[in-house]
Tab-separated table of C-alpha atoms in Angstrom:
chain	number	residue	atom	x	y	z
A	1	ARG	CA	0.000	0.000	0.000
A	2	GLU	CA	1.370	3.396	-0.958
A	3	ARG	CA	2.373	5.525	2.002
A	4	PRO	CA	1.541	9.258	1.913
A	5	SER	CA	4.343	11.568	0.840
A	6	ALA	CA	5.377	14.773	2.537
A	7	SER	CA	3.657	16.748	-0.212
A	8	SER	CA	0.322	14.985	0.182
A	9	PRO	CA	-0.273	14.062	3.838
A	10	ARG	CA	-3.598	12.519	4.760
A	11	PRO	CA	-5.116	13.152	8.206
A	12	VAL	CA	-5.506	10.164	10.497
A	13	SER	CA	-9.227	10.865	10.668
A	14	ALA	CA	-9.597	10.126	6.952
A	15	PHE	CA	-11.640	7.095	5.924
A	16	LEU	CA	-9.652	3.888	6.225
A	17	ALA	CA	-10.385	0.981	3.908
A	18	PRO	CA	-10.916	-2.466	5.454
A	19	GLY	CA	-7.586	-4.069	6.305
A	20	SER	CA	-5.687	-0.785	6.437
A	21	ARG	CA	-3.808	0.501	9.481
A	22	HIS	CA	-3.980	3.903	11.095
A	23	SER	CA	-0.221	4.058	10.718
A	24	ASP	CA	-0.722	3.975	6.944
A	25	GLN	CA	-1.426	7.683	7.326
A	26	ILE	CA	2.017	8.433	8.773
A	27	PRO	CA	4.447	9.713	6.121
A	28	ASN	CA	7.595	7.598	5.999
A	29	VAL	CA	9.767	10.710	5.954
A	30	SER	CA	13.498	10.710	6.543
A	31	LEU	CA	14.355	12.435	9.823
A	32	PHE	CA	17.388	12.820	12.090
A	33	THR	CA	17.724	11.800	15.729
A	34	GLN	CA	19.487	13.787	18.446
A	35	SER	CA	22.662	11.811	17.705
A	36	GLY	CA	22.474	12.776	14.012
A	37	ARG	CA	21.416	9.323	12.830
A	38	GLN	CA	19.093	9.299	9.829
A	39	VAL	CA	15.912	7.263	10.294
A	40	ARG	CA	12.679	6.645	8.456
A	41	LEU	CA	9.780	7.538	10.713
A	42	TYR	CA	7.605	4.560	9.878
A	43	ASP	CA	10.109	1.934	8.745
A	44	ASP	CA	12.583	2.432	11.577
A	45	LEU	CA	10.481	3.617	14.507
A	46	VAL	CA	6.770	2.856	14.107
A	47	ARG	CA	6.565	-0.377	12.125
A	48	ASP	CA	5.476	-3.313	14.343
A	49	SER	CA	6.184	-1.223	17.450
A	50	GLN	CA	4.411	0.435	20.353
A	51	VAL	CA	5.053	4.165	20.278
A	52	LEU	CA	4.259	7.303	22.253
A	53	LEU	CA	4.686	10.532	20.279
A	54	SER	CA	4.507	14.225	21.051
A	55	PHE	CA	5.582	17.517	19.527
A	56	MET	CA	7.929	19.996	21.190
A	57	TYR	CA	10.679	22.487	20.427
A	58	VAL	CA	13.754	23.496	22.372
A	59	ARG	CA	12.947	27.204	22.763
A	60	CYS	CA	9.374	26.518	23.917
A	61	ILE	CA	8.540	28.112	27.270
A	62	GLY	CA	4.957	26.889	27.361
A	63	VAL	CA	3.778	23.303	27.596
A	64	CYS	CA	6.852	21.590	26.097
A	65	PRO	CA	8.835	21.235	29.347
A	66	ALA	CA	5.807	19.693	31.053
A	67	SER	CA	5.154	17.262	28.210
A	68	SER	CA	8.814	16.239	28.101
A	69	GLN	CA	8.817	15.683	31.857
A	70	ALA	CA	5.689	13.541	31.514
A	71	MET	CA	7.434	11.496	28.822
A	72	GLN	CA	10.396	11.027	31.156
A	73	GLU	CA	8.113	9.721	33.910
A	74	LEU	CA	6.605	7.173	31.511
A	75	ARG	CA	9.907	5.657	30.369
A	76	GLU	CA	10.294	3.201	33.234
A	77	PRO	CA	6.672	1.983	33.627
A	78	LEU	CA	6.185	1.582	29.872
A	79	ARG	CA	9.388	-0.425	29.493
A	80	ARG	CA	8.459	-2.538	32.519
A	81	GLU	CA	4.970	-3.252	31.168
A	82	LEU	CA	5.664	-3.545	27.439
A	83	GLY	CA	9.293	-4.567	27.099
A	84	ALA	CA	11.838	-3.652	24.459
A	85	GLY	CA	9.299	-2.934	21.710
A	86	VAL	CA	8.119	0.395	23.114
A	87	LYS	CA	9.607	3.705	21.935
A	88	LEU	CA	9.142	7.352	22.874
A	89	ILE	CA	9.296	9.929	20.077
A	90	SER	CA	9.465	13.724	20.356
A	91	LEU	CA	9.300	15.691	17.103
A	92	THR	CA	10.430	19.297	16.981
A	93	LEU	CA	8.144	21.981	15.583
A	94	ASP	CA	11.168	24.226	15.007
A	95	PRO	CA	13.427	22.156	12.732
A	96	GLU	CA	15.342	25.150	11.389
A	97	HIS	CA	16.719	25.839	14.876
A	98	ASP	CA	16.487	22.384	16.422
A	99	ARG	CA	19.165	20.512	14.558
A	100	PRO	CA	20.566	17.294	16.088
A	101	ALA	CA	23.106	19.118	18.267
A	102	GLU	CA	20.381	21.301	19.789
A	103	LEU	CA	18.161	18.285	20.363
A	104	ALA	CA	21.051	16.400	21.978
A	105	ARG	CA	21.557	19.236	24.457
A	106	TYR	CA	17.825	19.272	25.209
A	107	ALA	CA	17.666	15.487	25.552
A	108	GLY	CA	20.677	15.674	27.841
A	109	ARG	CA	18.483	17.348	30.437
A	110	PHE	CA	16.768	13.973	30.726
A	111	GLY	CA	19.989	11.970	30.640
A	112	ILE	CA	19.689	10.741	27.049
A	113	PRO	CA	21.792	12.806	24.608
A	114	HIS	CA	22.097	9.648	22.447
A	115	GLU	CA	18.970	7.574	21.786
A	116	ASP	CA	20.832	4.253	21.618
A	117	ARG	CA	22.398	4.626	25.071
A	118	SER	CA	19.332	4.356	27.266
A	119	GLU	CA	19.754	3.151	30.792
A	120	PRO	CA	18.597	-0.430	31.381
A	121	GLY	CA	14.899	-0.583	32.200
A	122	LEU	CA	14.035	2.672	30.438
A	123	ALA	CA	12.323	2.987	27.072
A	124	PRO	CA	14.464	4.559	24.310
A	125	TRP	CA	13.562	8.153	23.517
A	126	TYR	CA	14.076	9.635	20.063
A	127	PHE	CA	14.149	13.390	19.509
A	128	LEU	CA	13.595	14.010	15.801
A	129	THR	CA	14.191	16.841	13.364
A	130	GLY	CA	14.174	17.163	9.579
A	131	THR	CA	13.029	19.527	6.900
A	132	GLN	CA	10.161	21.895	7.641
A	133	GLU	CA	8.139	20.196	4.913
A	134	ASP	CA	8.591	16.714	6.382
A	135	ILE	CA	7.864	17.766	9.953
A	136	GLU	CA	4.750	19.582	8.756
A	137	ALA	CA	3.619	16.469	6.890
A	138	VAL	CA	3.833	14.415	10.074
A	139	ARG	CA	2.061	17.074	12.128
A	140	VAL	CA	-0.844	17.229	9.695
A	141	ALA	CA	-1.048	13.447	9.305
A	142	LEU	CA	-1.326	12.996	13.071
A	143	GLY	CA	-4.133	15.533	13.241
A	144	TYR	CA	-2.259	18.305	15.079
A	145	ARG	CA	-4.043	21.088	13.221
A	146	ASP	CA	-6.189	23.979	14.335
A	147	PRO	CA	-9.052	25.069	12.070
A	148	ASP	CA	-8.014	28.692	12.620
A	149	PRO	CA	-5.037	29.234	10.268
A	150	VAL	CA	-3.602	31.990	12.477
A	151	ILE	CA	-3.513	29.732	15.531
A	152	ASP	CA	-2.311	26.815	13.421
A	153	ALA	CA	0.671	28.832	12.204
A	154	ASP	CA	1.696	29.833	15.738
A	155	ARG	CA	3.788	26.977	17.141
A	156	SER	CA	3.700	28.521	20.620
A	157	ARG	CA	0.012	27.548	20.696
A	158	HIS	CA	0.473	23.972	19.505
A	159	ALA	CA	-1.728	21.198	20.874
A	160	ALA	CA	-0.501	19.726	24.159
A	161	MET	CA	-1.268	16.109	23.340
A	162	PHE	CA	0.262	12.651	23.324
A	163	THR	CA	-0.450	10.326	20.405
A	164	PHE	CA	0.223	6.641	20.990
A	165	GLY	CA	-0.300	3.450	19.078
A	166	ASN	CA	0.436	-0.228	18.678
A	167	ASP	CA	1.196	-0.853	15.027
A	168	LEU	CA	0.752	-4.621	15.370
A	169	THR	CA	-2.753	-4.433	16.852
A	170	ASN	CA	-3.772	-1.272	14.946
A	171	ARG	CA	-4.929	0.490	18.108
A	172	TRP	CA	-4.238	4.219	18.431
A	173	GLY	CA	-5.313	6.962	20.774
A	174	SER	CA	-4.457	10.379	22.182
A	175	LEU	CA	-4.545	12.118	25.551
A	176	PRO	CA	-3.945	15.667	26.766
A	177	VAL	CA	-0.614	16.287	28.434
A	178	GLY	CA	-2.160	17.725	31.604
A	179	LEU	CA	-3.368	14.469	33.147
A	180	ASN	CA	-1.557	13.090	36.166
A	181	ALA	CA	0.978	10.300	35.671
A	182	ALA	CA	-1.356	7.495	36.759
A	183	GLN	CA	-4.128	8.633	34.405
A	184	THR	CA	-1.739	8.946	31.493
A	185	LEU	CA	-0.177	5.533	32.089
A	186	SER	CA	-3.623	3.932	32.374
A	187	GLY	CA	-4.811	5.450	29.092
A	188	VAL	CA	-1.633	4.598	27.199
A	189	LEU	CA	-1.546	0.983	28.409
A	190	ARG	CA	-5.205	0.511	27.495
A	191	VAL	CA	-4.198	1.119	23.874
A	192	LEU	CA	-0.637	-0.190	23.690
A	193	GLY	CA	-1.036	-3.242	25.915
A	194	THR	CA	-1.778	-6.744	24.674
A	195	THR	CA	-2.560	-8.609	27.905
A	196	HIS	CA	-5.656	-8.313	30.069
A	197	ALA	CA	-3.566	-7.038	32.969
A	198	GLN	CA	-1.923	-4.321	30.864
A	199	ARG	CA	-5.198	-3.112	29.420
A	200	TYR	CA	-7.368	-3.199	32.530
A	201	SER	CA	-5.379	-3.445	35.773
A	202	HIS	CA	-4.392	0.246	35.733
A	203	LEU	CA	-7.923	1.568	35.302
A	204	PRO	CA	-9.032	3.921	38.112
A	205	ARG	CA	-11.123	2.165	40.719
A	206	PRO	CA	-14.356	3.742	42.026
A	207	SER	CA	-13.887	5.119	45.517
């Protein structure tokens, strides 16, 4: 099946034919990690994997630090629950400034300047940059658009959301960044998990 190109992204909410995957909507663009390694977004990071994605940029003084901190808090429980197949992905909205060296300095705040040198027991975390066109294609494909073009063009007002999916089971979802850690973990495992315990044991109990 042909994957959308950067010049013709399709939103995830578009009609999906029987047998297709939600990840078919993700452009397989060539991006660069914080260590400068070139990767294909779908082929190298999403295919047959469990992923948690968000958007950020280094000079952001709004929600980005909070979303990155939330990602950091999820690294250990997600790896413990899901194993080596889970990956965290942060894509910059400011690729002209956020080249690999800038992303490595930012990732270093969380102890991971190089994505392949994660501490044991923690999920790998990829900070990605590329051309403006390719980053924009991914943003649109994942549905991070505002109907107001003025707001949509202002990256300081970007959506504070996590997108997460299991490419093998074709289950995808999203959550706002502002939930507490237990709520976020529960929602993510409900979608990414494959066992009954993963999908239901973390659900909030009535008081």
